[in-house]
Short mmCIF file of C-alpha atoms in Angstrom, two decimals:
data_model
loop_
_atom_site.label_atom_id
_atom_site.label_comp_id
_atom_site.label_asym_id
_atom_site.label_seq_id
_atom_site.Cartn_x
_atom_site.Cartn_y
_atom_site.Cartn_z
CA MET C 6 -43.21 47.97 55.61
CA LYS C 7 -45.10 45.95 53.08
CA ARG C 8 -44.57 48.63 50.41
CA LEU C 9 -40.83 48.69 51.10
CA TYR C 10 -40.66 44.90 50.68
CA ILE C 11 -42.50 45.06 47.37
CA LYS C 12 -40.20 47.80 46.10
CA TRP C 13 -37.17 45.74 47.14
CA MET C 14 -38.46 42.65 45.30
CA LEU C 15 -39.15 44.68 42.16
CA ALA C 16 -35.62 46.03 42.28
CA VAL C 17 -34.20 42.50 42.57
CA VAL C 18 -36.30 41.27 39.65
CA ALA C 19 -35.32 44.27 37.54
CA ALA C 20 -31.66 43.70 38.28
CA SER C 21 -31.89 40.05 37.40
CA LEU C 22 -33.62 40.94 34.14
CA LEU C 23 -30.85 43.35 33.32
CA VAL C 24 -28.25 40.66 33.94
CA THR C 25 -30.00 37.97 31.95
CA GLY C 26 -30.96 40.43 29.28
CA CYS C 27 -27.30 40.91 28.50
CA ARG C 28 -26.79 37.20 27.90
CA LYS C 29 -27.34 35.51 24.59
CA ILE C 30 -30.32 33.21 24.20
CA GLU C 31 -27.94 30.40 23.17
CA ASP C 32 -26.22 30.64 26.54
CA LEU C 33 -29.51 30.44 28.40
CA GLN C 34 -30.45 27.28 26.52
CA LYS C 35 -27.32 25.42 27.59
CA ASN C 36 -27.43 23.06 30.52
CA PRO C 37 -24.25 23.73 32.53
CA ASN C 38 -24.41 20.22 33.97
CA VAL C 39 -24.39 18.45 30.59
CA SER C 40 -21.57 18.39 28.06
CA ASP C 41 -22.37 19.78 24.63
CA GLN C 42 -19.36 18.05 23.11
CA ALA C 43 -19.36 14.46 21.88
CA SER C 44 -16.37 12.40 20.91
CA PRO C 45 -16.41 10.78 17.46
CA LYS C 46 -16.06 7.30 18.93
CA LEU C 47 -19.16 7.68 21.12
CA LEU C 48 -21.13 9.09 18.21
CA LEU C 49 -20.08 6.18 16.00
CA THR C 50 -21.17 3.63 18.59
CA GLY C 51 -24.57 5.29 18.91
CA ILE C 52 -25.03 5.47 15.14
CA GLU C 53 -24.23 1.79 14.76
CA TYR C 54 -26.75 0.86 17.44
CA ASP C 55 -29.34 2.93 15.57
CA MET C 56 -28.69 1.22 12.23
CA TYR C 57 -28.66 -2.27 13.77
CA ASP C 58 -31.81 -4.26 13.01
CA ASN C 59 -32.43 -6.44 16.03
CA ALA C 60 -34.06 -9.59 14.68
CA TRP C 61 -35.56 -10.35 18.08
CA SER C 62 -37.17 -7.00 18.86
CA ASP C 63 -40.82 -6.04 18.40
CA TYR C 64 -41.66 -9.76 18.18
CA SER C 65 -39.54 -9.98 15.04
CA TYR C 66 -41.99 -7.98 12.95
CA ALA C 67 -39.79 -7.72 9.87
CA HIS C 68 -39.47 -11.48 9.70
CA ARG C 69 -43.12 -12.24 10.34
CA MET C 70 -43.95 -10.03 7.36
CA ALA C 71 -41.37 -12.04 5.40
CA GLN C 72 -43.09 -15.28 6.45
CA VAL C 73 -40.37 -16.77 8.63
CA PHE C 74 -42.42 -16.90 11.84
CA VAL C 75 -46.18 -17.03 12.43
CA LEU C 76 -47.61 -15.22 15.43
CA ASN C 77 -50.45 -17.23 16.98
CA PHE C 78 -51.79 -14.97 19.75
CA ASP C 79 -53.44 -11.58 19.19
CA TYR C 80 -52.08 -10.08 22.41
CA TYR C 81 -48.70 -9.75 20.68
CA GLY C 82 -49.93 -8.83 17.23
CA ASN C 83 -51.28 -10.65 14.22
CA GLN C 84 -50.49 -11.92 10.73
CA SER C 85 -52.37 -9.13 9.00
CA TYR C 86 -50.80 -7.35 6.05
CA ALA C 87 -53.01 -4.29 6.60
CA TRP C 88 -50.05 -2.28 7.83
CA GLY C 89 -49.76 1.48 7.75
CA ALA C 90 -46.97 4.03 7.96
CA ALA C 91 -43.23 3.73 8.33
CA ASP C 92 -41.24 6.17 10.45
CA TYR C 93 -38.53 8.74 9.89
CA ASN C 94 -36.43 7.77 12.90
CA LEU C 95 -33.34 7.39 10.75
CA TYR C 96 -33.28 11.14 10.17
CA THR C 97 -32.30 11.44 13.82
CA THR C 98 -29.48 9.01 13.14
CA LEU C 99 -28.47 11.07 10.11
CA ARG C 100 -28.19 14.17 12.28
CA ASN C 101 -25.74 12.24 14.41
CA VAL C 102 -23.85 11.20 11.27
CA GLY C 103 -23.44 14.89 10.44
CA ARG C 104 -22.27 15.58 13.98
CA LEU C 105 -19.78 12.69 13.67
CA GLU C 106 -18.13 14.44 10.73
CA ILE C 107 -18.07 17.77 12.58
CA GLU C 108 -16.52 16.33 15.73
CA ALA C 109 -14.00 14.27 13.78
CA GLY C 110 -13.11 17.36 11.76
CA LYS C 111 -12.16 19.17 14.97
CA GLN C 112 -9.25 16.75 15.25
CA GLY C 113 -7.74 18.22 12.11
CA ALA C 114 -6.96 16.74 8.71
CA ASN C 115 -5.57 13.29 9.45
CA LEU C 116 -6.23 9.63 8.73
CA VAL C 117 -8.55 9.18 11.70
CA THR C 118 -10.75 12.04 10.54
CA ALA C 119 -10.79 10.57 7.04
CA ASN C 120 -11.82 7.19 8.44
CA TYR C 121 -14.85 8.65 10.19
CA ARG C 122 -15.77 10.54 7.02
CA ALA C 123 -15.68 7.31 5.00
CA ILE C 124 -17.89 5.44 7.47
CA ALA C 125 -20.26 8.44 7.56
CA LYS C 126 -20.75 8.09 3.80
CA PHE C 127 -21.62 4.42 4.27
CA MET C 128 -24.10 5.31 7.02
CA ARG C 129 -25.83 7.87 4.82
CA ALA C 130 -26.17 5.36 1.98
CA TRP C 131 -27.47 2.75 4.45
CA ALA C 132 -30.09 5.03 6.00
CA TYR C 133 -31.39 6.71 2.85
CA SER C 134 -31.51 3.48 0.81
CA ARG C 135 -33.50 1.79 3.55
CA MET C 136 -36.01 4.63 3.93
CA THR C 137 -36.60 5.04 0.20
CA SER C 138 -36.98 1.27 -0.21
CA ARG C 139 -39.80 1.32 2.32
CA MET C 140 -41.72 4.39 1.14
CA GLY C 141 -40.58 5.81 -2.22
CA ASP C 142 -39.49 9.44 -2.68
CA ILE C 143 -38.00 10.98 0.49
CA PRO C 144 -36.27 14.22 1.48
CA LEU C 145 -32.53 14.12 0.87
CA SER C 146 -31.00 17.21 -0.74
CA ASP C 147 -32.99 19.53 1.56
CA ALA C 148 -32.82 17.25 4.58
CA MET C 149 -30.59 18.09 7.55
CA ASN C 150 -30.52 21.78 6.50
CA ALA C 151 -32.52 23.40 9.30
CA SER C 152 -29.43 25.37 10.34
CA GLU C 153 -29.61 27.01 6.92
CA GLY C 154 -33.27 27.88 7.32
CA VAL C 155 -34.69 24.89 5.42
CA TYR C 156 -37.50 23.72 7.69
CA TYR C 157 -39.76 22.14 5.08
CA PRO C 158 -37.59 19.86 2.94
CA LYS C 159 -38.76 18.94 -0.51
CA TYR C 160 -38.86 15.30 -1.56
CA ASP C 161 -36.21 13.88 -3.88
CA LYS C 162 -37.15 11.35 -6.54
CA GLN C 163 -36.41 7.76 -5.56
CA LYS C 164 -34.09 7.41 -8.54
CA ASP C 165 -32.04 10.38 -7.37
CA VAL C 166 -31.86 9.01 -3.84
CA PHE C 167 -30.40 5.73 -5.07
CA LYS C 168 -28.01 7.57 -7.38
CA GLN C 169 -26.71 9.61 -4.46
CA CYS C 170 -26.36 6.49 -2.29
CA LEU C 171 -24.20 4.86 -4.94
CA VAL C 172 -22.07 8.01 -5.19
CA TRP C 173 -21.52 8.03 -1.42
CA LEU C 174 -20.48 4.38 -1.48
CA ASP C 175 -18.09 4.89 -4.37
CA ASP C 176 -16.60 7.89 -2.56
CA ALA C 177 -16.27 5.86 0.64
CA ASN C 178 -14.45 3.08 -1.19
CA THR C 179 -12.06 5.57 -2.80
CA LEU C 180 -11.41 7.32 0.51
CA LEU C 181 -10.73 4.06 2.35
CA ASP C 182 -8.39 3.02 -0.44
CA SER C 183 -6.37 6.24 -0.11
CA ILE C 184 -6.18 5.77 3.67
CA ALA C 185 -4.97 2.18 3.31
CA LYS C 186 -2.21 3.26 0.94
CA VAL C 187 -0.86 5.62 3.59
CA ASN C 188 -1.31 3.31 6.58
CA PRO C 189 -3.15 -0.02 6.22
CA ALA C 190 -3.22 -0.44 10.00
CA THR C 191 -5.26 2.72 10.58
CA ALA C 192 -8.37 2.05 12.66
CA VAL C 193 -11.23 3.94 14.32
CA ASP C 194 -12.51 3.83 17.89
CA GLY C 195 -16.12 3.15 18.84
CA ASP C 196 -16.80 0.62 16.06
CA ILE C 197 -18.91 -2.22 17.50
CA PHE C 198 -19.24 -4.06 14.18
CA TYR C 199 -15.68 -4.46 12.95
CA GLY C 200 -13.61 -3.29 15.90
CA GLY C 201 -12.22 -0.46 13.80
CA ASP C 202 -10.94 -2.75 11.02
CA LEU C 203 -11.22 -0.53 7.95
CA SER C 204 -10.30 -3.28 5.49
CA ARG C 205 -13.55 -5.02 6.41
CA TRP C 206 -15.49 -1.76 6.31
CA ARG C 207 -14.34 -1.31 2.73
CA LYS C 208 -15.70 -4.74 1.83
CA ALA C 209 -19.03 -3.85 3.45
CA VAL C 210 -19.14 -0.62 1.42
CA ASN C 211 -18.87 -2.54 -1.83
CA ALA C 212 -21.26 -5.28 -0.69
CA LEU C 213 -23.87 -2.59 0.01
CA SER C 214 -23.32 -1.19 -3.48
CA LEU C 215 -24.12 -4.63 -4.90
CA ARG C 216 -27.24 -4.87 -2.71
CA ILE C 217 -28.50 -1.55 -4.09
CA LEU C 218 -27.68 -2.43 -7.69
CA ILE C 219 -29.56 -5.72 -7.40
CA ALA C 220 -32.50 -3.89 -5.81
CA LEU C 221 -32.57 -1.76 -8.98
CA SER C 222 -32.80 -4.79 -11.28
CA LYS C 223 -36.05 -3.60 -12.87
CA LYS C 224 -34.14 -0.50 -14.04
CA GLU C 225 -31.30 -2.32 -15.74
CA GLY C 226 -32.17 -0.63 -19.03
CA ASP C 227 -31.77 2.88 -17.58
CA THR C 228 -28.60 4.20 -19.24
CA GLU C 229 -28.24 7.02 -16.72
CA LEU C 230 -28.08 4.58 -13.82
CA ASP C 231 -25.76 2.24 -15.75
CA ILE C 232 -26.53 -0.63 -13.41
CA LYS C 233 -24.80 -3.25 -15.52
CA GLY C 234 -21.66 -1.17 -15.88
CA ARG C 235 -21.48 -0.38 -12.17
CA PHE C 236 -22.08 -4.01 -11.23
CA ASN C 237 -19.46 -5.30 -13.65
CA ALA C 238 -16.92 -2.72 -12.48
CA ILE C 239 -17.22 -3.92 -8.89
CA ILE C 240 -17.05 -7.67 -9.38
CA SER C 241 -14.38 -7.59 -12.11
CA ASN C 242 -11.86 -5.46 -10.23
CA PRO C 243 -11.22 -6.85 -6.72
CA ALA C 244 -8.15 -4.68 -6.27
CA LYS C 245 -10.22 -1.52 -6.60
CA TYR C 246 -13.41 -2.96 -5.10
CA PRO C 247 -12.52 -5.59 -2.47
CA LEU C 248 -15.46 -7.74 -1.42
CA MET C 249 -16.36 -10.00 1.48
CA VAL C 250 -14.62 -13.37 1.47
CA ASP C 251 -16.03 -15.34 4.40
CA ASN C 252 -18.30 -15.03 7.45
CA HIS C 253 -15.58 -13.11 9.27
CA ASP C 254 -16.43 -10.21 6.95
CA ASN C 255 -20.15 -10.14 7.82
CA LEU C 256 -21.43 -6.81 9.07
CA GLN C 257 -23.12 -8.07 12.22
CA MET C 258 -23.94 -7.40 15.84
CA THR C 259 -21.89 -9.70 18.04
CA TYR C 260 -23.28 -10.02 21.55
CA ASN C 261 -21.25 -9.94 24.75
CA GLY C 262 -21.89 -12.61 27.35
CA THR C 263 -19.96 -10.75 30.04
CA ASP C 264 -21.89 -7.48 29.65
CA LYS C 265 -25.57 -7.81 30.55
CA SER C 266 -26.42 -4.66 28.60
CA ASN C 267 -25.34 -6.47 25.43
CA ASN C 268 -26.34 -10.07 26.13
CA PHE C 269 -28.13 -11.99 23.40
CA PRO C 270 -31.67 -10.50 23.39
CA LEU C 271 -33.44 -13.82 24.03
CA PHE C 272 -31.15 -14.98 26.82
CA PRO C 273 -31.95 -16.63 29.15
CA THR C 274 -35.68 -17.30 28.72
CA GLY C 275 -36.93 -15.17 25.82
CA GLY C 276 -36.75 -18.09 23.44
CA THR C 277 -39.87 -19.64 24.94
CA PHE C 278 -41.90 -17.00 23.08
CA TYR C 279 -40.74 -18.54 19.79
CA VAL C 280 -41.91 -21.95 20.97
CA THR C 281 -45.33 -21.11 22.40
CA ARG C 282 -46.31 -17.99 20.44
CA ALA C 283 -44.32 -17.87 17.21
CA PRO C 284 -43.83 -21.22 15.44
CA LEU C 285 -41.78 -21.36 12.27
CA CYS C 286 -43.56 -20.53 9.03
CA ALA C 287 -44.17 -23.14 6.35
CA THR C 288 -43.19 -20.68 3.59
CA TRP C 289 -39.61 -20.76 4.86
CA LEU C 290 -39.40 -24.17 6.53
CA ASP C 291 -40.85 -26.19 3.63
CA LEU C 292 -38.07 -24.94 1.35
CA LEU C 293 -35.48 -26.52 3.63
CA THR C 294 -37.21 -29.81 4.34
CA ALA C 295 -37.96 -30.32 0.63
CA VAL C 296 -34.21 -30.53 -0.10
CA LYS C 297 -33.11 -32.08 3.22
CA ASP C 298 -31.18 -28.98 4.24
CA ALA C 299 -28.91 -29.53 7.26
CA ARG C 300 -29.56 -26.00 8.53
CA VAL C 301 -32.96 -27.22 9.75
CA PHE C 302 -31.42 -29.19 12.59
CA LYS C 303 -29.57 -26.15 13.96
CA ILE C 304 -32.21 -23.48 13.48
CA ALA C 305 -35.33 -25.44 14.42
CA GLN C 306 -36.54 -27.93 16.97
CA PRO C 307 -39.05 -30.53 15.76
CA ALA C 308 -42.75 -30.48 16.52
CA SER C 309 -43.26 -32.30 19.80
CA GLY C 310 -46.67 -33.65 18.81
CA LEU C 311 -45.56 -35.34 15.59
CA ALA C 312 -44.27 -38.89 15.43
CA ASP C 313 -40.73 -39.76 14.36
CA ASP C 314 -40.21 -41.34 10.95
CA PRO C 315 -37.06 -43.51 10.95
CA LEU C 316 -36.80 -43.08 7.18
CA ASN C 317 -37.22 -39.30 7.21
CA PRO C 318 -35.48 -37.20 9.91
CA PHE C 319 -37.23 -34.11 8.52
CA ALA C 320 -40.76 -35.47 9.08
CA ARG C 321 -41.36 -33.58 12.34
CA TYR C 322 -40.30 -30.20 10.95
CA LYS C 323 -43.64 -28.75 9.94
CA GLY C 324 -44.40 -25.05 9.74
CA ALA C 325 -47.55 -22.99 10.28
CA LYS C 326 -49.18 -21.01 7.47
CA THR C 327 -49.18 -17.23 7.64
CA GLY C 328 -52.63 -16.96 6.11
CA ASP C 329 -54.38 -19.28 8.56
CA ILE C 330 -56.71 -17.94 11.23
CA GLN C 331 -54.71 -17.13 14.34
CA SER C 332 -56.86 -19.21 16.68
CA VAL C 333 -56.31 -22.26 14.47
CA VAL C 334 -52.56 -21.72 14.53
CA GLN C 335 -52.67 -21.32 18.30
CA ASP C 336 -54.63 -24.55 18.74
CA GLN C 337 -52.22 -26.47 16.50
CA THR C 338 -49.24 -25.00 18.35
CA ASN C 339 -50.68 -26.17 21.66
CA GLN C 340 -50.99 -29.65 20.19
CA GLY C 341 -47.32 -29.61 19.21
CA LYS C 342 -48.00 -29.69 15.47
CA TYR C 343 -45.38 -27.09 14.47
CA ALA C 344 -41.62 -26.84 14.62
CA SER C 345 -40.18 -23.91 16.54
CA LEU C 346 -36.91 -22.16 17.29
CA ASN C 347 -34.18 -24.50 18.54
CA GLN C 348 -33.47 -23.16 22.02
CA ALA C 349 -30.53 -25.51 22.52
CA TYR C 350 -28.75 -23.70 19.70
CA TRP C 351 -29.96 -20.09 19.99
CA LEU C 352 -29.86 -19.90 23.80
CA LYS C 353 -26.79 -21.93 24.58
CA ASP C 354 -25.22 -18.95 26.41
CA ALA C 355 -25.45 -15.19 26.82
CA ASN C 356 -23.32 -14.64 23.72
CA GLY C 357 -26.07 -16.15 21.58
CA ILE C 358 -25.75 -15.94 17.81
CA PRO C 359 -24.56 -12.79 15.97
CA CYS C 360 -27.27 -10.82 14.18
CA ILE C 361 -26.22 -10.25 10.57
CA GLN C 362 -26.96 -6.93 8.90
CA LEU C 363 -25.07 -7.53 5.63
CA SER C 364 -23.52 -10.92 4.86
CA VAL C 365 -21.03 -12.55 2.55
CA SER C 366 -23.78 -15.02 1.58
CA GLU C 367 -26.08 -12.24 0.41
CA GLN C 368 -23.19 -10.67 -1.51
CA LEU C 369 -22.46 -13.95 -3.28
CA PHE C 370 -26.12 -14.49 -4.15
CA ASN C 371 -26.19 -10.95 -5.55
CA ILE C 372 -23.12 -11.70 -7.66
CA ALA C 373 -24.71 -14.92 -8.91
CA GLU C 374 -27.93 -13.06 -9.75
CA GLY C 375 -26.11 -10.32 -11.66
CA ILE C 376 -24.17 -12.85 -13.71
CA ASN C 377 -27.35 -14.84 -14.33
CA ARG C 378 -28.98 -11.66 -15.65
CA GLY C 379 -26.06 -11.06 -18.00
CA TRP C 380 -24.67 -8.00 -16.24
CA ALA C 381 -21.18 -9.48 -16.14
CA THR C 382 -19.21 -12.57 -17.03
CA GLY C 383 -18.29 -15.01 -14.31
CA ASP C 384 -19.23 -18.28 -12.65
CA ALA C 385 -22.73 -17.84 -11.24
CA ALA C 386 -22.84 -21.51 -10.21
CA ALA C 387 -19.72 -21.14 -8.07
CA SER C 388 -21.02 -17.99 -6.34
CA TYR C 389 -24.42 -19.63 -5.76
CA LYS C 390 -22.84 -22.76 -4.24
CA LYS C 391 -20.38 -20.81 -2.11
CA ALA C 392 -23.21 -18.63 -0.77
CA ILE C 393 -25.09 -21.71 0.45
CA GLU C 394 -21.92 -23.20 1.91
CA LEU C 395 -21.10 -20.06 3.90
CA SER C 396 -24.67 -19.70 5.14
CA THR C 397 -24.55 -23.32 6.30
CA GLU C 398 -21.13 -22.77 7.85
CA PHE C 399 -22.49 -19.81 9.82
CA TYR C 400 -24.64 -22.30 11.73
CA GLY C 401 -21.67 -24.55 12.39
CA THR C 402 -22.79 -27.40 10.17
CA ALA C 403 -22.31 -28.75 6.63
CA GLN C 404 -24.54 -30.19 3.94
CA ASP C 405 -24.58 -33.87 3.07
CA PRO C 406 -22.86 -34.51 -0.31
CA THR C 407 -26.18 -35.72 -1.73
CA PHE C 408 -27.68 -32.30 -1.02
CA TRP C 409 -25.80 -30.72 -3.92
CA ILE C 410 -26.88 -33.17 -6.61
CA GLN C 411 -30.61 -32.80 -6.02
CA PRO C 412 -32.39 -31.32 -9.07
CA ALA C 413 -33.84 -28.54 -6.92
CA VAL C 414 -30.36 -27.54 -5.69
CA ALA C 415 -27.90 -28.23 -8.53
CA TYR C 416 -27.63 -24.96 -10.48
CA LYS C 417 -29.67 -25.08 -13.66
CA GLY C 418 -27.70 -22.43 -15.54
CA ASN C 419 -27.95 -18.75 -16.38
CA ASN C 420 -31.62 -18.86 -17.16
CA ALA C 421 -34.97 -18.32 -15.43
CA ALA C 422 -34.76 -21.66 -13.59
CA GLY C 423 -31.28 -20.83 -12.30
CA LEU C 424 -32.44 -17.39 -11.19
CA GLN C 425 -35.32 -19.00 -9.29
CA GLN C 426 -32.81 -21.17 -7.42
CA ILE C 427 -30.62 -18.18 -6.52
CA LEU C 428 -33.56 -16.19 -5.22
CA THR C 429 -34.96 -19.13 -3.28
CA GLN C 430 -31.70 -19.90 -1.52
CA LYS C 431 -31.10 -16.22 -0.85
CA TYR C 432 -34.47 -16.08 0.92
CA VAL C 433 -33.56 -19.17 2.97
CA ALA C 434 -30.25 -17.59 4.03
CA PHE C 435 -32.03 -14.42 5.21
CA PHE C 436 -33.47 -16.31 8.18
CA ASN C 437 -33.99 -13.70 10.90
CA ASN C 438 -31.24 -11.39 9.69
CA SER C 439 -30.62 -8.40 7.41
CA GLY C 440 -33.67 -6.42 8.44
CA TYR C 441 -36.29 -6.09 5.71
CA GLU C 442 -34.20 -7.64 2.92
CA ALA C 443 -36.14 -10.92 2.77
CA TYR C 444 -39.35 -8.96 2.22
CA PHE C 445 -37.70 -6.50 -0.20
CA ASN C 446 -36.39 -9.35 -2.34
CA TYR C 447 -39.76 -11.11 -2.37
CA ARG C 448 -41.45 -7.83 -3.32
CA ARG C 449 -39.02 -7.34 -6.21
CA THR C 450 -39.11 -10.89 -7.59
CA GLY C 451 -42.15 -12.77 -6.24
CA VAL C 452 -39.81 -15.51 -4.95
CA PRO C 453 -40.74 -17.53 -3.02
CA VAL C 454 -44.52 -17.69 -3.29
CA PHE C 455 -45.97 -16.18 -0.11
CA ASN C 456 -48.92 -17.76 1.62
CA ILE C 457 -52.17 -15.76 1.54
CA GLY C 458 -55.27 -16.66 3.51
CA PRO C 459 -57.99 -15.28 5.80
CA SER C 460 -55.46 -13.50 8.02
CA ASN C 461 -54.18 -11.38 5.13
CA GLU C 462 -56.73 -8.55 5.57
CA ASN C 463 -55.39 -6.72 2.52
CA GLY C 464 -57.62 -8.02 -0.21
CA GLY C 465 -55.39 -11.02 -0.83
CA LEU C 466 -52.39 -8.80 -1.59
CA ILE C 467 -48.94 -8.58 -0.07
CA PRO C 468 -48.24 -4.84 0.36
CA VAL C 469 -45.46 -3.26 -1.67
CA ARG C 470 -44.65 -0.23 0.49
CA PHE C 471 -45.32 1.67 3.70
CA SER C 472 -47.17 4.97 3.72
CA TYR C 473 -45.50 8.17 4.89
CA PRO C 474 -45.52 9.07 8.60
CA GLN C 475 -48.52 11.05 9.74
CA SER C 476 -46.15 13.60 11.26
CA GLU C 477 -45.14 14.63 7.75
CA TYR C 478 -48.71 15.62 6.96
CA THR C 479 -48.62 17.82 10.06
CA ASN C 480 -45.12 19.26 9.78
CA ASN C 481 -44.30 19.16 6.05
CA SER C 482 -47.71 18.86 4.45
CA GLN C 483 -47.13 20.67 1.17
CA ASN C 484 -44.05 18.69 0.24
CA VAL C 485 -45.30 15.25 1.25
CA GLN C 486 -48.57 15.82 -0.60
CA ALA C 487 -46.65 16.89 -3.70
CA ALA C 488 -44.56 13.71 -3.48
CA VAL C 489 -47.65 11.53 -3.08
CA GLN C 490 -49.34 13.23 -6.02
CA SER C 491 -46.35 12.85 -8.34
CA GLN C 492 -45.81 9.19 -7.46
CA PHE C 493 -49.24 7.75 -6.81
CA GLY C 494 -51.79 10.25 -8.09
CA GLY C 495 -52.61 11.45 -4.59
CA ALA C 496 -52.91 8.09 -2.84
CA ASP C 497 -50.60 7.04 -0.04
CA THR C 498 -51.30 3.38 0.68
CA ARG C 499 -49.41 0.15 1.18
CA ASN C 500 -50.49 -1.11 -2.24
CA ASP C 501 -49.22 1.82 -4.35
CA VAL C 502 -46.33 0.79 -6.61
CA MET C 503 -43.18 2.91 -6.26
CA TRP C 504 -40.74 3.73 -9.06
CA LEU C 505 -38.32 1.05 -7.87
CA LEU C 506 -40.79 -1.74 -8.68
CA LYS C 507 -42.08 -0.52 -12.05
#
């Protein structure tokens, strides 16, 4: 009886093997309970969430490194600049960008498909420009080609990455223009930034082009890049290259007070962290109090342990120093010696304050900087002033008339002093927004002067890059090592100077 049972079981197994053996491996890998199709609108929403830099996540790391906040307790981290590797998470996002184009293409050749294609070009430029700005050379031309058998992508030169990003953005602008000429009211679903408004997407495309061109300022003499010509073409032809006009055009995450999954990240009690553990940094705060900037009263709440000065309403707005020993900063925070985040403003409701990714203020500062550098003709003073006004307006306030006539504020002209003012005010306007841009601009220009002290832990240096992910040395060793050798002579550290900064 036992033998008969065994023979029966073997027959069943053999039959099942014959059945499954006739099926393709691709079929066996599919989960019948999960859809393998994704709509373009859902893909777009996911991509936008991926590209969104949440200023309040990870204890606002990007803005501590840019000296906006100072972390005073080692449980949450420190003020050390001895950082290590970046990540390649955006390559996952880029795979979804490719899938967005595929799924949109299934709808046929129409305006909606073209809209998704245009936004996909923007997303590629956004992702690749960010990754190369952090590390240097990165895979691009070979990236995303595993389906074609390319499993070990070579690294593209940083110059070529930026060139391709500018091409994508120019193509996106041209495509959006052609769509608008057919039907200006065309929109896309799934867009959490602009609600499908393609006229504003087009402005963001051109604003990102200006960001990249300004980031390349050290290469203005490179005739192949033609930075001056590209910059001038954009700002001198608003019909072909429309740009942001006001804060309504900001590319930003707007929170939803009625949907708990998208409430303001600090609501209702998260703001206490920025009172007890992360006071404002003197590097940023001193720039505002020195010129009696009205934004202080909205962004910050005064130090509780400092006395009022009837003649100086800014007297209690003191910041901590990034370089100070953490225990000292913690002790001074406990004594109420430092200003902190203004909870009455930031946490007034679940809607909170939008988190800017790319702003009209930054765009105007970039225009002012380009004109100051002689890349184009125009009124740098007007762009500089308007940028400050719109940044101030974002916080729902206005500057006192005397603010504008102060020597430190009134534009000094298209010279080194004027450029210093533009860069300083641009840094001020980056408060807790735009991802790593405050740090990137400091790294490029040295403005403002960053504080360095015992907490630095990097030999008194502010790093100029992130090293490559360790996973690359495991999965793509030959190519990453070749890239490190060609750029840095075999080193891969935070202090190695990339092409962009030479």
